[in-house]
mmCIF file of C-alpha atoms and ligand atoms in Angstrom:
data_model
loop_
_atom_site.group_PDB
_atom_site.id
_atom_site.type_symbol
_atom_site.label_atom_id
_atom_site.label_comp_id
_atom_site.label_asym_id
_atom_site.label_seq_id
_atom_site.Cartn_x
_atom_site.Cartn_y
_atom_site.Cartn_z
ATOM 1 C CA MET A 1 -0.012 -0.035 0.019
ATOM 2 C CA THR A 2 1.147 3.506 -0.688
ATOM 3 C CA ASP A 3 -0.107 6.694 0.872
ATOM 4 C CA PRO A 4 -2.760 7.994 -1.519
ATOM 5 C CA ILE A 5 -2.854 11.459 -0.098
ATOM 6 C CA PRO A 6 -1.656 14.197 -2.424
ATOM 7 C CA GLU A 7 0.041 17.309 -1.265
ATOM 8 C CA PRO A 8 -0.925 20.125 -1.070
ATOM 9 C CA SER A 9 -4.429 19.226 -0.278
ATOM 10 C CA VAL A 10 -7.173 19.741 2.368
ATOM 11 C CA ILE A 11 -7.359 16.540 4.433
ATOM 12 C CA VAL A 12 -10.604 16.251 6.246
ATOM 13 C CA LEU A 13 -10.557 13.716 9.136
ATOM 14 C CA ILE A 14 -13.964 12.196 9.704
ATOM 15 C CA GLY A 15 -14.445 10.244 12.931
ATOM 16 C CA ALA A 16 -16.143 10.229 16.242
ATOM 17 C CA SER A 17 -14.436 11.356 19.479
ATOM 18 C CA GLY A 18 -11.852 8.811 20.458
ATOM 19 C CA SER A 19 -11.486 7.381 16.901
ATOM 20 C CA GLY A 20 -7.773 8.171 16.844
ATOM 21 C CA LYS A 21 -7.864 11.340 14.626
ATOM 22 C CA SER A 22 -5.379 13.250 16.664
ATOM 23 C CA THR A 23 -2.896 10.421 16.690
ATOM 24 C CA LEU A 24 -3.127 10.198 12.969
ATOM 25 C CA ALA A 25 -2.971 13.911 12.600
ATOM 26 C CA ARG A 26 0.283 14.069 14.433
ATOM 27 C CA THR A 27 1.941 12.108 11.557
ATOM 28 C CA TRP A 28 1.796 15.365 9.591
ATOM 29 C CA PRO A 29 3.947 18.278 10.516
ATOM 30 C CA ALA A 30 2.534 20.408 13.363
ATOM 31 C CA ASP A 31 1.669 23.460 11.289
ATOM 32 C CA TYR A 32 -0.518 21.327 8.941
ATOM 33 C CA ARG A 33 -2.838 20.375 11.839
ATOM 34 C CA LEU A 34 -5.982 22.460 12.404
ATOM 35 C CA GLU A 35 -7.375 20.924 15.531
ATOM 36 C CA LEU A 36 -10.744 22.249 16.691
ATOM 37 C CA ASP A 37 -10.013 21.403 20.346
ATOM 38 C CA PHE A 38 -6.869 23.452 20.205
ATOM 39 C CA TYR A 39 -8.832 26.529 19.025
ATOM 40 C CA ARG A 40 -11.450 25.908 21.693
ATOM 41 C CA SER A 41 -8.701 26.044 24.276
ATOM 42 C CA LEU A 42 -7.131 29.130 22.599
ATOM 43 C CA VAL A 43 -10.356 31.110 22.964
ATOM 44 C CA SER A 44 -11.690 29.715 26.306
ATOM 45 C CA GLY A 45 -8.887 28.073 28.178
ATOM 46 C CA ASP A 46 -10.811 24.785 27.899
ATOM 47 C CA ALA A 47 -10.302 22.386 25.038
ATOM 48 C CA GLY A 48 -13.644 20.758 25.935
ATOM 49 C CA ASP A 49 -15.737 23.935 26.117
ATOM 50 C CA GLN A 50 -18.500 23.263 23.782
ATOM 51 C CA GLU A 51 -19.856 26.836 24.065
ATOM 52 C CA ALA A 52 -16.606 27.923 22.489
ATOM 53 C CA THR A 53 -17.206 25.949 19.338
ATOM 54 C CA GLU A 54 -18.487 28.785 17.168
ATOM 55 C CA ASP A 55 -15.430 31.000 17.995
ATOM 56 C CA ALA A 56 -13.111 28.032 17.525
ATOM 57 C CA VAL A 57 -14.635 27.204 14.100
ATOM 58 C CA PHE A 58 -14.200 30.788 13.001
ATOM 59 C CA LEU A 59 -10.509 30.691 13.865
ATOM 60 C CA LEU A 60 -10.000 27.376 12.335
ATOM 61 C CA HIS A 61 -11.581 28.575 9.022
ATOM 62 C CA THR A 62 -9.492 31.829 9.198
ATOM 63 C CA VAL A 63 -6.151 29.808 9.533
ATOM 64 C CA LEU A 64 -7.329 27.347 6.880
ATOM 65 C CA GLU A 65 -7.970 30.150 4.364
ATOM 66 C CA ALA A 66 -4.662 31.823 5.122
ATOM 67 C CA ARG A 67 -2.797 28.524 4.543
ATOM 68 C CA LEU A 68 -4.691 27.611 1.438
ATOM 69 C CA ALA A 69 -3.898 31.044 -0.016
ATOM 70 C CA ARG A 70 -0.255 30.039 0.428
ATOM 71 C CA GLY A 71 -0.835 26.604 -1.225
ATOM 72 C CA LEU A 72 -0.180 24.837 2.090
ATOM 73 C CA THR A 73 -1.697 21.457 3.158
ATOM 74 C CA CYS A 74 -4.221 21.579 5.991
ATOM 75 C CA VAL A 75 -5.323 18.521 8.089
ATOM 76 C CA VAL A 76 -8.636 19.416 9.658
ATOM 77 C CA ASP A 77 -8.750 17.465 13.029
ATOM 78 C CA ALA A 78 -12.430 17.689 14.114
ATOM 79 C CA THR A 79 -15.247 15.217 14.063
ATOM 80 C CA ASN A 80 -16.573 16.652 10.832
ATOM 81 C CA THR A 81 -19.799 14.678 11.338
ATOM 82 C CA ARG A 82 -22.005 17.252 9.662
ATOM 83 C CA ALA A 83 -22.460 17.437 5.916
ATOM 84 C CA ASP A 84 -22.521 21.274 5.892
ATOM 85 C CA VAL A 85 -19.319 21.435 7.784
ATOM 86 C CA ARG A 86 -17.591 19.028 5.235
ATOM 87 C CA ARG A 87 -19.211 21.026 2.390
ATOM 88 C CA HIS A 88 -17.455 24.272 3.574
ATOM 89 C CA LEU A 89 -14.047 22.480 3.761
ATOM 90 C CA VAL A 90 -14.452 20.966 0.333
ATOM 91 C CA ASP A 91 -15.447 24.405 -1.164
ATOM 92 C CA ALA A 92 -12.535 26.072 0.558
ATOM 93 C CA ALA A 93 -10.086 23.533 -1.002
ATOM 94 C CA HIS A 94 -11.553 23.922 -4.535
ATOM 95 C CA ALA A 95 -11.623 27.724 -4.232
ATOM 96 C CA TYR A 96 -7.842 27.427 -4.095
ATOM 97 C CA ASP A 97 -7.637 24.745 -6.722
ATOM 98 C CA LEU A 98 -6.485 22.106 -4.192
ATOM 99 C CA PRO A 99 -7.925 18.592 -3.855
ATOM 100 C CA ALA A 100 -10.046 17.693 -0.879
ATOM 101 C CA VAL A 101 -9.456 14.357 0.756
ATOM 102 C CA ALA A 102 -11.824 12.695 3.189
ATOM 103 C CA VAL A 103 -10.059 10.354 5.630
ATOM 104 C CA VAL A 104 -12.717 8.293 7.390
ATOM 105 C CA MET A 105 -11.614 6.735 10.755
ATOM 106 C CA THR A 106 -12.402 2.956 11.076
ATOM 107 C CA SER A 107 -12.084 2.489 14.834
ATOM 108 C CA PRO A 108 -15.053 0.359 16.051
ATOM 109 C CA LEU A 109 -17.466 2.108 18.392
ATOM 110 C CA ASP A 110 -16.156 0.181 21.459
ATOM 111 C CA ASP A 111 -12.557 1.415 20.773
ATOM 112 C CA CYS A 112 -13.833 5.073 20.428
ATOM 113 C CA LEU A 113 -15.788 4.694 23.765
ATOM 114 C CA ALA A 114 -12.814 3.102 25.526
ATOM 115 C CA ARG A 115 -10.395 5.921 24.239
ATOM 116 C CA ASN A 116 -12.857 8.595 25.155
ATOM 117 C CA ALA A 117 -13.150 7.193 28.707
ATOM 118 C CA ARG A 118 -9.376 7.404 29.219
ATOM 119 C CA ARG A 119 -9.256 11.153 28.520
ATOM 120 C CA PRO A 120 -8.909 13.889 31.075
ATOM 121 C CA ALA A 121 -12.383 14.941 32.259
ATOM 122 C CA ASN A 122 -12.471 18.193 30.227
ATOM 123 C CA ARG A 123 -11.648 16.368 26.995
ATOM 124 C CA ARG A 124 -14.101 13.538 27.543
ATOM 125 C CA VAL A 125 -17.602 13.750 25.819
ATOM 126 C CA PRO A 126 -20.669 11.862 27.008
ATOM 127 C CA ASP A 127 -20.917 8.267 25.677
ATOM 128 C CA SER A 128 -24.222 9.228 24.018
ATOM 129 C CA VAL A 129 -22.412 11.864 21.962
ATOM 130 C CA VAL A 130 -19.768 9.434 20.869
ATOM 131 C CA ARG A 131 -22.552 7.018 19.860
ATOM 132 C CA ARG A 132 -24.405 9.700 17.943
ATOM 133 C CA GLN A 133 -21.285 10.862 16.134
ATOM 134 C CA TYR A 134 -20.413 7.221 15.220
ATOM 135 C CA ALA A 135 -23.988 6.712 13.885
ATOM 136 C CA GLN A 136 -23.883 10.037 11.919
ATOM 137 C CA ILE A 137 -20.573 9.005 10.225
ATOM 138 C CA ALA A 138 -21.739 5.453 9.419
ATOM 139 C CA ALA A 139 -24.797 6.968 7.678
ATOM 140 C CA ALA A 140 -22.737 9.587 5.779
ATOM 141 C CA ARG A 141 -19.958 7.299 4.595
ATOM 142 C CA PRO A 142 -21.721 5.753 1.522
ATOM 143 C CA ALA A 143 -22.456 9.227 0.085
ATOM 144 C CA LEU A 144 -19.088 10.860 0.755
ATOM 145 C CA ARG A 145 -18.037 10.480 -2.802
ATOM 146 C CA ASN A 146 -21.020 12.494 -3.828
ATOM 147 C CA GLU A 147 -19.862 15.320 -1.569
ATOM 148 C CA ASP A 148 -17.226 16.414 -4.186
ATOM 149 C CA PHE A 149 -14.260 15.030 -2.249
ATOM 150 C CA ASP A 150 -11.470 14.267 -4.706
ATOM 151 C CA HIS A 151 -10.341 11.281 -2.745
ATOM 152 C CA VAL A 152 -12.148 9.201 -0.097
ATOM 153 C CA VAL A 153 -9.896 6.853 1.914
ATOM 154 C CA THR A 154 -10.058 5.073 5.320
ATOM 155 C CA ASP A 155 -7.424 5.469 7.872
ATOM 156 C CA ASP A 156 -6.455 1.796 7.750
ATOM 157 C CA MET A 157 -5.313 2.347 4.086
ATOM 158 C CA LEU A 158 -2.632 4.784 5.228
ATOM 159 C CA MET A 159 0.922 3.987 6.009
ATOM 160 C CA ARG A 160 2.068 6.845 8.151
ATOM 161 C CA LEU A 161 3.963 5.425 11.101
ATOM 162 C CA ARG A 162 7.227 5.661 9.299
ATOM 163 C CA LEU A 163 6.539 9.299 8.602
ATOM 164 C CA LEU A 164 6.067 9.852 12.437
ATOM 165 C CA LEU A 165 9.259 7.977 13.160
ATOM 166 C CA GLN A 166 11.183 9.958 10.661
ATOM 167 C CA ARG A 167 9.897 13.282 11.958
ATOM 168 C CA SER A 168 11.027 12.338 15.555
ATOM 169 C CA VAL A 169 14.479 11.377 14.195
ATOM 170 C CA ASP A 170 14.740 14.730 12.244
ATOM 171 C CA ARG A 171 13.755 16.599 15.383
ATOM 172 C CA ILE A 172 16.400 14.935 17.481
ATOM 173 C CA HIS A 173 18.996 15.764 14.798
ATOM 174 C CA ALA A 174 17.898 19.311 14.721
ATOM 175 C CA ASP A 175 18.060 19.583 18.420
ATOM 176 C CA HIS A 176 21.611 18.261 18.484
ATOM 177 C CA GLN A 177 22.648 20.692 15.733
ATOM 178 C CA ASP A 178 21.176 23.538 17.737
ATOM 179 C CA ASP A 179 23.078 22.425 20.839
ATOM 180 C CA GLY A 180 26.466 23.269 19.406
ATOM 181 C CA ASP A 181 28.881 22.792 22.112
ATOM 182 C CA HIS A 182 28.908 20.066 24.807
ATOM 183 C CA THR A 183 27.751 22.323 27.592
ATOM 184 C CA GLU A 184 24.670 23.373 25.726
ATOM 185 C CA ARG A 185 23.794 19.697 25.007
ATOM 186 C CA VAL A 186 24.240 18.757 28.695
ATOM 187 C CA ARG A 187 21.997 21.674 29.701
ATOM 188 C CA ARG A 188 19.215 20.681 27.397
ATOM 189 C CA VAL A 189 19.338 16.935 28.099
ATOM 190 C CA LEU A 190 19.624 17.163 31.911
ATOM 191 C CA ALA A 191 17.315 20.032 32.663
ATOM 192 C CA ARG A 192 14.749 18.951 30.224
ATOM 193 C CA ARG A 193 14.726 15.340 31.433
ATOM 194 C CA PHE A 194 14.098 16.305 34.999
ATOM 195 C CA PHE A 195 12.020 19.533 34.647
ATOM 196 C CA GLY A 196 10.593 19.731 31.171
ATOM 197 C CA GLU A 197 11.057 22.044 28.289
ATOM 198 C CA ASP A 198 9.851 25.292 29.834
ATOM 199 C CA LEU A 199 12.079 25.073 32.850
ATOM 200 C CA ALA A 200 14.948 23.827 30.818
ATOM 201 C CA ASN A 201 14.705 27.046 28.846
ATOM 202 C CA ALA A 202 15.057 29.051 32.056
ATOM 203 C CA PHE A 203 18.061 27.036 33.154
ATOM 204 C CA HIS A 204 21.756 27.760 32.484
ATOM 205 C CA TRP A 205 25.002 26.432 33.903
ATOM 206 C CA THR A 206 26.849 28.896 36.051
ATOM 207 C CA GLN A 207 30.032 26.906 37.013
ATOM 208 C CA LEU A 208 31.573 24.010 35.253
ATOM 209 C CA ARG A 209 34.907 23.119 36.774
ATOM 210 C CA PRO A 210 36.923 19.850 36.666
ATOM 211 C CA ASP A 211 36.398 17.743 39.750
ATOM 212 C CA HIS A 212 33.532 19.851 41.068
ATOM 213 C CA ASP A 213 29.823 19.161 40.668
ATOM 214 C CA PRO A 214 28.540 21.475 38.001
ATOM 215 C CA LEU A 215 26.362 24.388 39.247
ATOM 216 C CA GLY A 216 23.548 26.074 37.416
ATOM 217 C CA ALA A 217 20.515 28.212 38.034
ATOM 218 C CA LEU A 218 16.890 28.565 37.126
ATOM 219 C CA THR A 219 16.401 32.216 36.535
ATOM 220 C CA VAL A 220 13.306 34.250 35.553
ATOM 221 C CA GLY A 221 13.382 37.943 36.027
ATOM 222 C CA GLY A 222 14.555 38.635 39.608
ATOM 223 C CA ASP A 223 13.825 35.110 40.803
ATOM 224 C CA GLU A 224 16.534 32.429 40.937
ATOM 225 C CA ILE A 225 17.057 28.929 42.350
ATOM 226 C CA THR A 226 20.661 27.575 42.463
ATOM 227 C CA LEU A 227 21.076 23.985 41.411
ATOM 228 C CA ALA A 228 23.972 21.508 41.569
ATOM 229 C CA TYR A 229 24.117 18.320 39.572
ATOM 230 C CA ARG A 230 25.297 15.433 41.785
ATOM 231 C CA THR A 231 26.980 12.360 40.221
ATOM 232 C CA TRP A 232 28.410 10.769 43.395
ATOM 233 C CA PHE A 233 25.821 8.022 43.756
ATOM 234 C CA PRO A 234 27.011 4.534 42.525
ATOM 235 C CA ASP A 235 23.893 4.115 40.484
ATOM 236 C CA PRO A 236 23.691 6.618 37.641
ATOM 237 C CA LEU A 237 19.874 6.457 37.848
ATOM 238 C CA ASP A 238 20.273 8.188 41.256
ATOM 239 C CA TRP A 239 22.231 11.056 39.769
ATOM 240 C CA GLY A 240 20.243 14.297 39.772
ATOM 241 C CA PHE A 241 19.956 17.981 40.849
ATOM 242 C CA GLU A 242 20.042 19.469 44.249
ATOM 243 C CA ALA A 243 18.662 22.873 44.996
ATOM 244 C CA GLN A 244 20.446 25.299 47.363
ATOM 245 C CA VAL A 245 18.278 26.259 50.409
ATOM 246 C CA PRO A 246 18.950 28.077 53.676
ATOM 247 C CA CYS A 247 20.679 25.924 56.366
ATOM 248 C CA LEU A 248 18.337 24.851 59.041
ATOM 249 C CA GLY A 249 21.056 25.151 61.502
ATOM 250 C CA GLY A 250 21.325 28.903 60.731
ATOM 251 C CA CYS A 251 24.933 28.804 59.382
ATOM 252 C CA PRO A 252 25.680 30.484 56.021
ATOM 253 C CA GLY A 253 25.587 27.080 54.328
ATOM 254 C CA PRO A 254 25.258 26.173 51.522
ATOM 255 C CA ALA A 255 22.656 23.562 52.285
ATOM 256 C CA TRP A 256 20.987 21.429 49.654
ATOM 257 C CA VAL A 257 17.802 19.442 49.005
ATOM 258 C CA ALA A 258 17.320 16.940 46.172
ATOM 259 C CA VAL A 259 15.058 18.139 43.383
ATOM 260 C CA ARG A 260 13.961 15.591 40.834
ATOM 261 C CA THR A 261 10.712 17.064 39.566
ATOM 262 C CA PRO A 262 8.979 20.415 38.998
ATOM 263 C CA MET A 263 6.938 19.599 42.172
ATOM 264 C CA ASP A 264 10.283 19.442 44.126
ATOM 265 C CA LEU A 265 11.329 22.817 42.662
ATOM 266 C CA LEU A 266 7.969 24.353 43.698
ATOM 267 C CA ALA A 267 8.454 23.068 47.155
ATOM 268 C CA VAL A 268 11.853 24.701 47.345
ATOM 269 C CA TYR A 269 10.533 27.984 46.043
ATOM 270 C CA ASP A 270 7.696 27.929 48.662
ATOM 271 C CA ASP A 271 10.010 26.854 51.481
ATOM 272 C CA ASP A 272 7.883 23.759 51.830
ATOM 273 C CA PHE A 273 10.223 20.746 51.733
ATOM 274 C CA PRO A 274 10.687 18.166 54.464
ATOM 275 C CA GLU A 275 13.415 19.203 56.888
ATOM 276 C CA ASP A 276 14.994 15.811 56.969
ATOM 277 C CA ALA A 277 15.650 16.235 53.259
ATOM 278 C CA VAL A 278 18.123 19.053 53.801
ATOM 279 C CA ARG A 279 21.904 18.491 53.987
ATOM 280 C CA CYS A 280 24.257 21.318 54.925
ATOM 281 C CA ASP A 281 27.783 21.277 53.374
ATOM 282 C CA ARG A 282 29.159 23.506 56.243
ATOM 283 C CA CYS A 283 27.719 22.247 59.506
ATOM 284 C CA GLY A 284 26.199 18.965 58.431
ATOM 285 C CA ALA A 285 22.900 20.006 59.945
ATOM 286 C CA ASP A 286 20.042 17.648 59.311
ATOM 287 C CA THR A 287 16.924 16.903 61.368
ATOM 288 C CA ASP A 288 18.837 15.073 64.081
ATOM 289 C CA THR A 289 21.352 17.844 64.788
ATOM 290 C CA GLN A 290 18.572 20.412 64.278
ATOM 291 C CA GLU A 291 16.550 18.731 67.004
ATOM 292 C CA ALA A 292 19.624 18.446 69.198
ATOM 293 C CA VAL A 293 20.304 22.190 68.712
ATOM 294 C CA SER A 294 16.702 23.111 69.508
ATOM 295 C CA ALA A 295 16.697 20.806 72.557
HETATM 296 ZN ZN1 LIG B 1 24.697 24.716 58.020
#
């Protein structure tokens, strides 16, 4: 089987909630994907806010037209259960002399319901809605060819996993090229692995000296958390960051507490970490000595 979808084109995904549309849509480059839920969340802060649908559709169509005017492929990731909605998309494609392709999702109803049930609450739709969408699409399917689509295919005819794999490989290569020197690569890999992309972008190394643990900082505006990367544990899986905190014994420190997740960093920022997690380089104060001092 070969991928029968021409480019550029307007690719109209047609499937109930939970039919796997977004997973399939992610096999195309990110800018191709016009996802209705995304525009709902953009205008209302909630991807599942059905009352935001009208504004979301307006935005989606605005972006669609702007891309088609540039001859760029669009993948419309919405249920597209209604004939008038599909009509609008087909007409938009043809207005720019591009083919319109219907991609009908073939997931059985039970799979749609199961996938829908696994979603976060604000993305989940009632089972009755999934059933209705499924029935609407089943009813529309035989006549799709009469709706002026240039191609009608089902998702099980498409071979797109390799494209997804290739895009992931390209992205890693691009990241490594961006990294340039070794320091930059270490920054990205370590900080991103522990704290995610946003925090990694706020992180920079401040001291990289031979035979010393590397020091860095998370800095945003006037706020800063100092971090050290520890590699003294025998098992590399235990290696990780510590954040500098005030010594509980009251000495100038520095004292440290392990931070492995964004939650740990938040606790450090809020001064809300367990006292027995703190270790002081200078006085060795931990909970025991602290209690001894207090007593
Ligand atoms: Zn101390």
